[in-house]
Coordinates of C-alpha atoms and ligand atoms in Angstrom, one line a residue:
X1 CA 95.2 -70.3 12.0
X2 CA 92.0 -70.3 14.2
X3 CA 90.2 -68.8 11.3
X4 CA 91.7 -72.0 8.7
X5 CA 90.3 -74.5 11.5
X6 CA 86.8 -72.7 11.4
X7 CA 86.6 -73.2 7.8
X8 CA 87.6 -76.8 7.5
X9 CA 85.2 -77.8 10.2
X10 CA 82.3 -76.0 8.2
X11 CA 83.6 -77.9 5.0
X12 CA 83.5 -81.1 6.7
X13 CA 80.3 -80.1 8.3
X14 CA 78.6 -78.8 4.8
X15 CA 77.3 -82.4 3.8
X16 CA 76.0 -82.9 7.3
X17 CA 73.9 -79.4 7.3
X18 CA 73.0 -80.1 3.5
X19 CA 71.1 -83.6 4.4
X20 CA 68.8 -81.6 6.6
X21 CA 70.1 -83.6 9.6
X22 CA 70.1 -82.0 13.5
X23 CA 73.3 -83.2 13.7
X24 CA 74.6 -79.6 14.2
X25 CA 71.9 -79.0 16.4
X26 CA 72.0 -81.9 18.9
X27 CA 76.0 -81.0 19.5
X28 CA 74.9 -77.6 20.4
X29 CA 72.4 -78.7 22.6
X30 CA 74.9 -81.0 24.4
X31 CA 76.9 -78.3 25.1
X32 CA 74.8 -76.3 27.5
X33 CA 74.4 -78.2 30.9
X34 CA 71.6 -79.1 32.8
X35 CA 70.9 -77.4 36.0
X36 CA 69.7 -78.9 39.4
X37 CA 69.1 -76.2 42.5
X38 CA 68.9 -77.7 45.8
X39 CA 68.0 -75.6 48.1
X40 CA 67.1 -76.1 51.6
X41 CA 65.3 -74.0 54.0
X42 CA 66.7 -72.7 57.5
X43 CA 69.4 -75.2 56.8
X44 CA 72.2 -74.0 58.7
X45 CA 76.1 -73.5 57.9
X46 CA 76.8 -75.5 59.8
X47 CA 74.4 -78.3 59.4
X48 CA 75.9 -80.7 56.8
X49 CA 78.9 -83.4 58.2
X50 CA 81.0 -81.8 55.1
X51 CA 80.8 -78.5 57.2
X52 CA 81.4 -79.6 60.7
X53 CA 78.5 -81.2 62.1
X54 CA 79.1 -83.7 64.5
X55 CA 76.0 -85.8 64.5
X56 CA 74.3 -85.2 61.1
X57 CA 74.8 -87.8 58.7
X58 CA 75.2 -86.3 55.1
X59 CA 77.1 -88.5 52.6
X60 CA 75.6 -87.6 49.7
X61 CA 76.0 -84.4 49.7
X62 CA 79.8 -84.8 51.5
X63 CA 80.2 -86.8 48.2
X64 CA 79.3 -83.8 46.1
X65 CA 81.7 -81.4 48.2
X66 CA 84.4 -83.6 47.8
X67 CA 84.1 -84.4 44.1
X68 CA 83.1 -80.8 43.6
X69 CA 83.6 -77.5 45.0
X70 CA 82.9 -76.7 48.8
X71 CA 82.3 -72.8 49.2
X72 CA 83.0 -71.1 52.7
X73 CA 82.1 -68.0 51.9
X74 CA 78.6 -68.6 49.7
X75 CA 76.0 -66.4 50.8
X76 CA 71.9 -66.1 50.6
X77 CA 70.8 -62.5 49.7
X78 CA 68.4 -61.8 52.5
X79 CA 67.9 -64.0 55.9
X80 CA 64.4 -64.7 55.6
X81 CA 62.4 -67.0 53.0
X82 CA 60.5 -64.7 50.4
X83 CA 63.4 -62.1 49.7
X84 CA 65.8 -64.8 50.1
X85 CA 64.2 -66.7 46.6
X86 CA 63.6 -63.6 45.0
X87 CA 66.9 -62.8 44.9
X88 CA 68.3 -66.3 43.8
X89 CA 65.7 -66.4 40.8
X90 CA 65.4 -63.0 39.4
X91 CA 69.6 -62.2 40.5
X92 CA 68.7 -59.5 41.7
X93 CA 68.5 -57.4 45.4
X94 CA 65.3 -58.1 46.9
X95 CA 65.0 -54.2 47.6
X96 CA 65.2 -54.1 43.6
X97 CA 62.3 -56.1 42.5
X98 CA 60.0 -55.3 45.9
X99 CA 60.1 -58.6 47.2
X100 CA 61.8 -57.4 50.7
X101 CA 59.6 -55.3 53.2
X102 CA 60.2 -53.5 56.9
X103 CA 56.7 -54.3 57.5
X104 CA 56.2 -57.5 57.1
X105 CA 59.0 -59.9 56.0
X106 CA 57.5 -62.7 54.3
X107 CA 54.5 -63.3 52.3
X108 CA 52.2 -65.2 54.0
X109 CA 48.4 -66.8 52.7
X110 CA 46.3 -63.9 53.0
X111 CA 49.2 -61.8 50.8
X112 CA 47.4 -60.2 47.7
X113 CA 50.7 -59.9 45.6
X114 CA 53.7 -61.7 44.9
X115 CA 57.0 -61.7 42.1
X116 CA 56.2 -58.8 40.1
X117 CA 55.8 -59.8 36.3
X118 CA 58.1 -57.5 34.9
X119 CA 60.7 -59.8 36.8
X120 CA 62.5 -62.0 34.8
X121 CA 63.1 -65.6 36.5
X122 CA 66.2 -67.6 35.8
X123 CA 63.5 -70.2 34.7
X124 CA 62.6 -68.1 31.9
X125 CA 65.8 -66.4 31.2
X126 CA 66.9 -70.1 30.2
X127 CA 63.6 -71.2 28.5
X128 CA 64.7 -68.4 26.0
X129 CA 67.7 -70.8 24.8
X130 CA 65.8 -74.0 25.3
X131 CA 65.8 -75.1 28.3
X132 CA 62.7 -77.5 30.2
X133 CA 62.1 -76.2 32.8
X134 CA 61.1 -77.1 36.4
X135 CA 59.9 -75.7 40.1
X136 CA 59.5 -78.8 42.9
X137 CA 59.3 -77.6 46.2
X138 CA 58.4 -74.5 48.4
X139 CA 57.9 -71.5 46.2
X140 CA 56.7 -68.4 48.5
X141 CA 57.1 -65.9 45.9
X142 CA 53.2 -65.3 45.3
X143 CA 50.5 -68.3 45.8
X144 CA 47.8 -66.7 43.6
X145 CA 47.8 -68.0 40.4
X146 CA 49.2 -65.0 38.1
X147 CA 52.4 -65.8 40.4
X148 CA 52.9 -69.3 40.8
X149 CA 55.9 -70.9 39.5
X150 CA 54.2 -72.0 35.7
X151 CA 53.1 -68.3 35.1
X152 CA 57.2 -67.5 35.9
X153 CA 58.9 -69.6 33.4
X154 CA 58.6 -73.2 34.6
X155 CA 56.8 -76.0 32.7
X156 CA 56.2 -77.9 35.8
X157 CA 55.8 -77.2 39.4
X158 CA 54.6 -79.5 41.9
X159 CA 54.8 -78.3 46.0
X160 CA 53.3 -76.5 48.7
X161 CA 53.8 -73.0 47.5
X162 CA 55.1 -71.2 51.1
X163 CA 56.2 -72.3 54.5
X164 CA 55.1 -75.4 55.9
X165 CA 54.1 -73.8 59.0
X166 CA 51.2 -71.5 57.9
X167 CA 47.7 -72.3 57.9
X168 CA 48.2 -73.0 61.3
X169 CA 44.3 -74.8 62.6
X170 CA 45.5 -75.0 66.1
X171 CA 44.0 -72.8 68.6
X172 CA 47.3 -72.6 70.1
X173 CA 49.1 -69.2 69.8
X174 CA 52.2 -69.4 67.6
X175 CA 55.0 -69.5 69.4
X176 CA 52.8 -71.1 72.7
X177 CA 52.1 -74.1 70.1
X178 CA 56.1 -74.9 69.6
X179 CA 56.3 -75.8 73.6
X180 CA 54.6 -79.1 72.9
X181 CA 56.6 -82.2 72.4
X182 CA 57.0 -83.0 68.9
X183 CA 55.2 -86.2 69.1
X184 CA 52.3 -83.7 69.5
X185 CA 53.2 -81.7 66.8
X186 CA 50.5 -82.6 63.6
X187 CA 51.1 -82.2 60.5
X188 CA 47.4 -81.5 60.5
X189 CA 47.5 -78.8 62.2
X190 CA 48.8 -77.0 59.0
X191 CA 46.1 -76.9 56.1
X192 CA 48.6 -76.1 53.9
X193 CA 48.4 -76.9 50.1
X194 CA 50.0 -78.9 47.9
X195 CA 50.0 -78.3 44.1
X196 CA 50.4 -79.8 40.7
X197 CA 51.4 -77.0 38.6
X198 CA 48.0 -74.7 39.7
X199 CA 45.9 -77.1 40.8
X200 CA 45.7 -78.0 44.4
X201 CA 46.0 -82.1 45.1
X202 CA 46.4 -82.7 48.7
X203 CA 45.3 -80.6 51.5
X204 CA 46.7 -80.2 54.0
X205 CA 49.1 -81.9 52.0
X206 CA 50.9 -85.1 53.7
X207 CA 54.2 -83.4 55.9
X208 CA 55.7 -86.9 56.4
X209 CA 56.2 -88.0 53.2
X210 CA 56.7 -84.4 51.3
X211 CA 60.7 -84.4 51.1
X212 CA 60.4 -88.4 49.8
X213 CA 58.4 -86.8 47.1
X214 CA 60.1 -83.9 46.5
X215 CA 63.1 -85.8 45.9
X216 CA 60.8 -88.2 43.4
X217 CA 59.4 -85.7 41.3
X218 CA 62.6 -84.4 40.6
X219 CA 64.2 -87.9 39.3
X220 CA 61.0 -88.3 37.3
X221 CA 61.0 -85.0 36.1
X222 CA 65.0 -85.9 35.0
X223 CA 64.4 -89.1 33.5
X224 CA 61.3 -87.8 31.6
X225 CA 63.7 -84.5 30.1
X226 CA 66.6 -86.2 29.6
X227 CA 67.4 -85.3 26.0
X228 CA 66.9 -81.9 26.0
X229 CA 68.7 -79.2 28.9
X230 CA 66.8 -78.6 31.8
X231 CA 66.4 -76.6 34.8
X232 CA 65.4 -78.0 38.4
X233 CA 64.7 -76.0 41.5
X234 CA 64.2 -78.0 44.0
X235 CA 63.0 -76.2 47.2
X236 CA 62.5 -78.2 50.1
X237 CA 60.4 -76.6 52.7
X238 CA 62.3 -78.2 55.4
X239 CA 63.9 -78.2 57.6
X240 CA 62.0 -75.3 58.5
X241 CA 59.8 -76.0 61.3
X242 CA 57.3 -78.1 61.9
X243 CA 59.8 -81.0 61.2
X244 CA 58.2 -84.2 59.8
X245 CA 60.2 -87.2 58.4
X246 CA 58.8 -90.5 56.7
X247 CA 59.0 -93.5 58.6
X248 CA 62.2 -94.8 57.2
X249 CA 64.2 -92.0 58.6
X250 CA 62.3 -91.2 62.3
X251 CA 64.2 -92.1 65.0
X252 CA 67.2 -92.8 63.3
X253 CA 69.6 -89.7 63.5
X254 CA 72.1 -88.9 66.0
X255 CA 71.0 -85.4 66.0
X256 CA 67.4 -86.5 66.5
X257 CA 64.3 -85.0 64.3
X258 CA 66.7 -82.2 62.9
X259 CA 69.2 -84.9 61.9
X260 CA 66.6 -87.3 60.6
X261 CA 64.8 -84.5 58.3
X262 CA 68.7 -83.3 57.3
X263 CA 69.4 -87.0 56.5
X264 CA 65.8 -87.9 54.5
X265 CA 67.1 -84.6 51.9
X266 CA 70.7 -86.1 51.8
X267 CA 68.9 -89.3 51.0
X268 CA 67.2 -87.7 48.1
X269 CA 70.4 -85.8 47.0
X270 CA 72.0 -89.4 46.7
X271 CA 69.0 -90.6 44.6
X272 CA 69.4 -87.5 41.9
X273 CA 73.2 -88.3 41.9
X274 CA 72.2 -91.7 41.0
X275 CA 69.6 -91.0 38.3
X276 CA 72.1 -88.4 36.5
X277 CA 74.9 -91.4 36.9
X278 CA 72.4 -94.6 35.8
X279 CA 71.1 -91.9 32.7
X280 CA 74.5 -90.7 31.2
X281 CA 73.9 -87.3 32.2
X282 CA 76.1 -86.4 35.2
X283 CA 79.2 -85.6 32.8
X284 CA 76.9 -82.9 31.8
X285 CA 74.8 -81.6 34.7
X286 CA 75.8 -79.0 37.5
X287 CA 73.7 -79.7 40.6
X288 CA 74.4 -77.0 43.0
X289 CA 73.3 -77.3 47.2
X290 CA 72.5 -74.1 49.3
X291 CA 70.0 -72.7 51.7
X292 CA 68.0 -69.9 52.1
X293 CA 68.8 -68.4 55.1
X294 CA 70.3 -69.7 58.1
X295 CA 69.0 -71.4 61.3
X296 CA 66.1 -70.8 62.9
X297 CA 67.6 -70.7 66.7
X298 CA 64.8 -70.2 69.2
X299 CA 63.3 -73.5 68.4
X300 CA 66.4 -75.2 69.8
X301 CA 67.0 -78.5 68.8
X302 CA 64.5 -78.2 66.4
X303 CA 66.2 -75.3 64.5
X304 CA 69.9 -76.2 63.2
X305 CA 73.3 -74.8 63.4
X306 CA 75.4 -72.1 61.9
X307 CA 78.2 -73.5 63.4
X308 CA 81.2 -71.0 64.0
X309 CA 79.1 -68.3 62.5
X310 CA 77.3 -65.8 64.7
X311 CA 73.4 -66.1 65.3
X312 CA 71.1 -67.5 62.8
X313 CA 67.9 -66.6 60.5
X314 CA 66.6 -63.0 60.9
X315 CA 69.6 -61.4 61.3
X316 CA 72.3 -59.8 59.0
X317 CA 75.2 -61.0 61.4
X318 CA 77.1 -64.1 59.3
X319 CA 75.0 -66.8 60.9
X320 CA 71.9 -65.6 59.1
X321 CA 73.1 -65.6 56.0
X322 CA 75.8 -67.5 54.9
X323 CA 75.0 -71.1 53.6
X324 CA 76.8 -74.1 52.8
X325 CA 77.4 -74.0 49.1
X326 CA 78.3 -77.1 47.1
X327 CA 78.6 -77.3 43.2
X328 CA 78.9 -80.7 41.9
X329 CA 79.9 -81.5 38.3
X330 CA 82.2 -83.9 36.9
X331 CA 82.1 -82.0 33.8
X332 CA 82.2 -78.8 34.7
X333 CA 83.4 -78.3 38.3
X334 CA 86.9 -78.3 38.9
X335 CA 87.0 -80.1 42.6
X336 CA 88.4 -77.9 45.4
X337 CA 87.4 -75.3 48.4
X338 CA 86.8 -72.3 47.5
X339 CA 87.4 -69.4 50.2
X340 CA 86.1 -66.7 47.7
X341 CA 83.1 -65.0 47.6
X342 CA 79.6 -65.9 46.0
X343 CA 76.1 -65.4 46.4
X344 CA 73.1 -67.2 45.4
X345 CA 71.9 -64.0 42.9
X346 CA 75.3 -65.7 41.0
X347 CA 74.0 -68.4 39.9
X348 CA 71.6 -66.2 37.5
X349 CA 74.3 -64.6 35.4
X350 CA 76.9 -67.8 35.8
X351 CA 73.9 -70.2 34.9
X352 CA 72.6 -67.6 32.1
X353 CA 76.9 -67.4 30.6
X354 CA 77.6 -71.4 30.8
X355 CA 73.8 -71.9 28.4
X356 CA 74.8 -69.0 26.4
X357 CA 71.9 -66.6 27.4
X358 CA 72.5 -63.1 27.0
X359 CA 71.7 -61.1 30.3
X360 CA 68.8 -58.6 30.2
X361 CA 70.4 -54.8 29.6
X362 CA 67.2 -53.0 30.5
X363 CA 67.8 -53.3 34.3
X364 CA 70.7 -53.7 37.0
X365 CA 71.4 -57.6 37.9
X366 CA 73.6 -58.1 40.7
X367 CA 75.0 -61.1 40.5
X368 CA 78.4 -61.8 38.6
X369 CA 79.4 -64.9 36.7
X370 CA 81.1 -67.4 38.7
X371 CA 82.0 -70.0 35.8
X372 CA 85.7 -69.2 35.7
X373 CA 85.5 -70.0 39.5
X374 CA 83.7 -73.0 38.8
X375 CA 85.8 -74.5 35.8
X376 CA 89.2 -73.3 36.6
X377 CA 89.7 -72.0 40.1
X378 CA 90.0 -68.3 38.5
X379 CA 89.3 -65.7 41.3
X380 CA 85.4 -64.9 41.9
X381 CA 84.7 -61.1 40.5
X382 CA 82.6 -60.6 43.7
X383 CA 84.2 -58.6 45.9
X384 CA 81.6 -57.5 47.9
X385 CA 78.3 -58.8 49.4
X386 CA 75.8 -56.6 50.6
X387 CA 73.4 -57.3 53.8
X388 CA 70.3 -56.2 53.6
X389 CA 67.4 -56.4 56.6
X390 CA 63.9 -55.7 54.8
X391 CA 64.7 -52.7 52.6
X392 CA 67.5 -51.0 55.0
X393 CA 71.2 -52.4 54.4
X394 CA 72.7 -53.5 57.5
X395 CA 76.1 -54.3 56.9
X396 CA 78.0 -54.5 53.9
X397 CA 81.4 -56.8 53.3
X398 CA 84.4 -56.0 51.4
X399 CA 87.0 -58.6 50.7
X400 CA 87.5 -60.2 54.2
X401 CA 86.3 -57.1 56.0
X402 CA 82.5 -56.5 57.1
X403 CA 81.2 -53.3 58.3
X404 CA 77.9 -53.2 60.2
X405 CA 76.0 -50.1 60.3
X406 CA 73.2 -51.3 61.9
X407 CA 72.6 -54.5 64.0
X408 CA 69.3 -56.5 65.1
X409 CA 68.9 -60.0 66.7
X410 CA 67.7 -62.9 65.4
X411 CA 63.8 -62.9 66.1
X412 CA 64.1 -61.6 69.7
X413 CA 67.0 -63.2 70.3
X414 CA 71.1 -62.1 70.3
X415 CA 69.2 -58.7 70.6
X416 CA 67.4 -55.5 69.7
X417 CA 67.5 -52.7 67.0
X418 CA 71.2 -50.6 67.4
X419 CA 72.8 -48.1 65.1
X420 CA 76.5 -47.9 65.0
X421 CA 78.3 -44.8 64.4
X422 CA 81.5 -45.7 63.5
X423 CA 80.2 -49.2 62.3
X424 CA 81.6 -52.1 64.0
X425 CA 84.4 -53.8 62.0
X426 CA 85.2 -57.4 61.9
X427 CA 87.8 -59.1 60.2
X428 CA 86.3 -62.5 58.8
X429 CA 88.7 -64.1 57.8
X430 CA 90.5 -64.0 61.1
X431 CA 87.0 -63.8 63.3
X432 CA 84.5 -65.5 61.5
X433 CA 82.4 -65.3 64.5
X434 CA 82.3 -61.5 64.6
X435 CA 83.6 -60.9 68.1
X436 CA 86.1 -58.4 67.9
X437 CA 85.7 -55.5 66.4
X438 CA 88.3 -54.0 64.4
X439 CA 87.3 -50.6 63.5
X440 CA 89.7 -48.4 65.4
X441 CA 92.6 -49.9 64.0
X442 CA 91.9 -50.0 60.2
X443 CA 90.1 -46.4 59.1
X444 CA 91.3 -47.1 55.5
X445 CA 88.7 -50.1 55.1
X446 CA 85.5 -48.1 57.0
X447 CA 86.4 -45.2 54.1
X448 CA 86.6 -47.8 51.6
X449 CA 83.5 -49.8 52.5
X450 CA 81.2 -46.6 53.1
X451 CA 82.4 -45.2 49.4
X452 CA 81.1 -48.9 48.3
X453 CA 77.6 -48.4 50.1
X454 CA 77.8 -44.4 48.9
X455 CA 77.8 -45.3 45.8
X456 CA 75.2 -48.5 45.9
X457 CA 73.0 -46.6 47.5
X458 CA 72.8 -43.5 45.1
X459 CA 72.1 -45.8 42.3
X460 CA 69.6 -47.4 43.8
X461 CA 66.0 -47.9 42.3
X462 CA 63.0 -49.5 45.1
X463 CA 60.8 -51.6 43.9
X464 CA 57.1 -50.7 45.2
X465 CA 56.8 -52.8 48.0
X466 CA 55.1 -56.4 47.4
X467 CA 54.9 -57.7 50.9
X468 CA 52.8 -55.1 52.4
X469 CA 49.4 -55.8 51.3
X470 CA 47.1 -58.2 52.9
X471 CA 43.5 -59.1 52.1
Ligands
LIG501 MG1 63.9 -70.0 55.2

């Protein structure tokens, strides 16, 4: 019966594809949505009013959790920056493609390497099958040129391309420099960058005003791609610290600075909701809002919340790195919360099945595909998440159980290096604040978690390490 359908539409079809028009063509293009990637950095779990917070204003993106689907359990890959993107673009560990390190954990502007080119980005897995293609925001995955985002599959990129606070020109030590007020704080004091595809336009490049930007260049950059699928990753580089907001939104947060830098990227969120709406093209967009890693604690009210979740960026306990993670898409996302698992390496092979790419076979991806989640509530085929600190796995989750083999605080805080033979258990479902540990009682789950890891780790291939190497 199927097969008699078929047929008839290609008869009815024949004069259509006879005349030479695109007909054909344009329906297929219609078909594969556009993408937008907003991803925040050092946002906390529980820094978004749809998650809890008390004091920061987020509407826009409440809107998108409500119309779409609100994810509880949504994790980063790695709790700091650089393996933290690597991960979501290439979906793939960090420990895979050598974009994680134990000896230094980040790239930073003296760094001689960056995303290996044998890497394949989601930007150019998707340019494969037609997609435009774009990269506004922090990149931190390489700042020479042979890395930058328009040598990794993006037509466009436009954004300081690592954190905001390096280049520091204060004599002031690091962490000694943070103990001034923040009306002291400069956004002079970091000669950092900012780029039009390779070509640097601004430096140090205006702090203030870069999230109003941001959020600009990725409405023109819609506006301007309209007809054909496209791809935006937009990486803000707050709120990490140093926090700047443009005058509009200073001063006018509950939360204070925090809050007014959360609210200025809502803002934006709101104005690429709008564009899609005012264009025609939010039936078929999927915008989707996460964070790299989680908050950034010992800069107190400057760093944010990860709510009920314990500690914050730097560590593998939950705070560190599990985000808020929203999918919006009137088309596409059937509305709900979703209490299974996901990671951002998903959106990869979820992204890669929904614009009919085929996956590369030549290497191991780890992300699944999520679009049965997305469209119909179907259960997630992730059933695990693995924690990784630098190139040595931590912990490692199973279903509602996580294991933790070894533990470390968050940048000198909740603290130090500590082994755990038997690994502490916590049931996260019932404790998602990790507090009481669980392993006497359930055995079973330790065998079954360590046969998981066993087996993960005998597989495993390291990528040279691409952190390591200064100049
Ligand atoms: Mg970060």
């Amino acid at each position: 019966m199927k097969n008699l359908i078929f047929v008839k539409i290609q008869l009815l079809l024949w004069p259509v594809l006879l005349s030479g028009t695109s007909l054909w063509s344009q329906t297929a293009a219609r078909e594969q949505p556009n993408f937008i990637i907003i991803f925040a950095d050092d946002l906390g779990y529980g820094d978004l009013g749809s998650y809890g917070h008390p004091s920061i204003r987020t509407p826009h993106l409440d809107r998108m959790a409500s119309e779409g689907q609100k994810w509880t359990n949504f994790y980063a890959a790695a709790s700091v920056c650089t393996p933290s993107r690597a991960a979501l673009l290439t979906g793939r560990l960090p420990v895979r493609s050598g974009m994680a390190s134990n000896t230094t954990r980040v790239l930073f502007p003296d760094s001689k390497n960056g995303l290996p080119a044998h890497e394949i980005t989601l930007a150019e897995q998707l340019k494969q099958v037609g997609y435009r293609t774009a990269c506004i925001g922090k990149w931190h995955l390489g700042h020479k040129e042979q890395y930058l985002p328009t040598n990794n599959g993006f037509d466009y990129y436009f954004g300081i391309p690592y954190s905001n606070d390096m280049d520091k020109l204060s004599n002031i030590p690091y962490w000694e420099y943070w103990k001034q007020s923040d009306d002291l704080i400069k956004t002079t004091d970091f000669n950092v960058p900012l780029l039009r595809n390779t070509e640097v336009v601004e430096r140090p490049a205006n702090q203030h005003t870069i999230t109003k930007r941001y959020a600009e260049e990725a409405v023109s950059f819609i506006k301007k791609h309209k007809d054909q699928p496209f791809l935006v990753y937009l990486a803000h580089n707050l709120p990490h610290i140093p926090l700047f907001a443009s005058k509009e939104f200073l001063g006018k947060s509950d939360r204070g600075l925090y809050g007014d830098v959360v609210e200025e990227i809502d803002y934006g969120v709101g104005q690429i909701l709008a564009t899609l709406e005012a264009e025609g093209l939010a039936e078929n967009t999927i915008v989707v809002f996460t964070s790299d890693n989680g908050p950034w604690l010992p800069f107190k009210t400057n760093g944010g919340s990860a709510g009920p979740l314990r500690a914050g960026k730097g560590t593998t306990w939950e705070g560190g790195m599990r985000e808020p993670g929203i999918f919006w898409g009137p088309g596409w996302i059937k509305p709900g919360q979703i209490s299974a698992l996901g990671s951002t390496m998903d959106l990869f092979t979820t992204f890669s099945t929904l614009a009919g790419a085929a996956l590369p076979e030549d290497r191991i991806m780890d992300g699944v595909d999520l679009s049965e989640t997305l469209r119909y509530h179907r259960p997630s085929p992730r059933k695990s998440v693995l924690y990784y600190r630098g190139t040595d796995l931590y912990a490692a989750r199973w279903g509602a159980y996580k294991a933790h083999f070894i533990t470390h605080g968050a940048y000198g805080q909740f603290g130090e290096r500590e082994e755990h033979d038997p690994p502490l258990l916590y049931h996260l479902g019932h404790d998602p604040s990790e507090q009481f540990n669980v392993a006497q009682d359930h055995p079973e789950v330790l065998a079954q978690i360590n046969a998981l890891v066993l087996k993960h780790q005998s597989e495993l291939v390291r990528g040279k390490d691409q952190l390591v190497e200064r100049e």
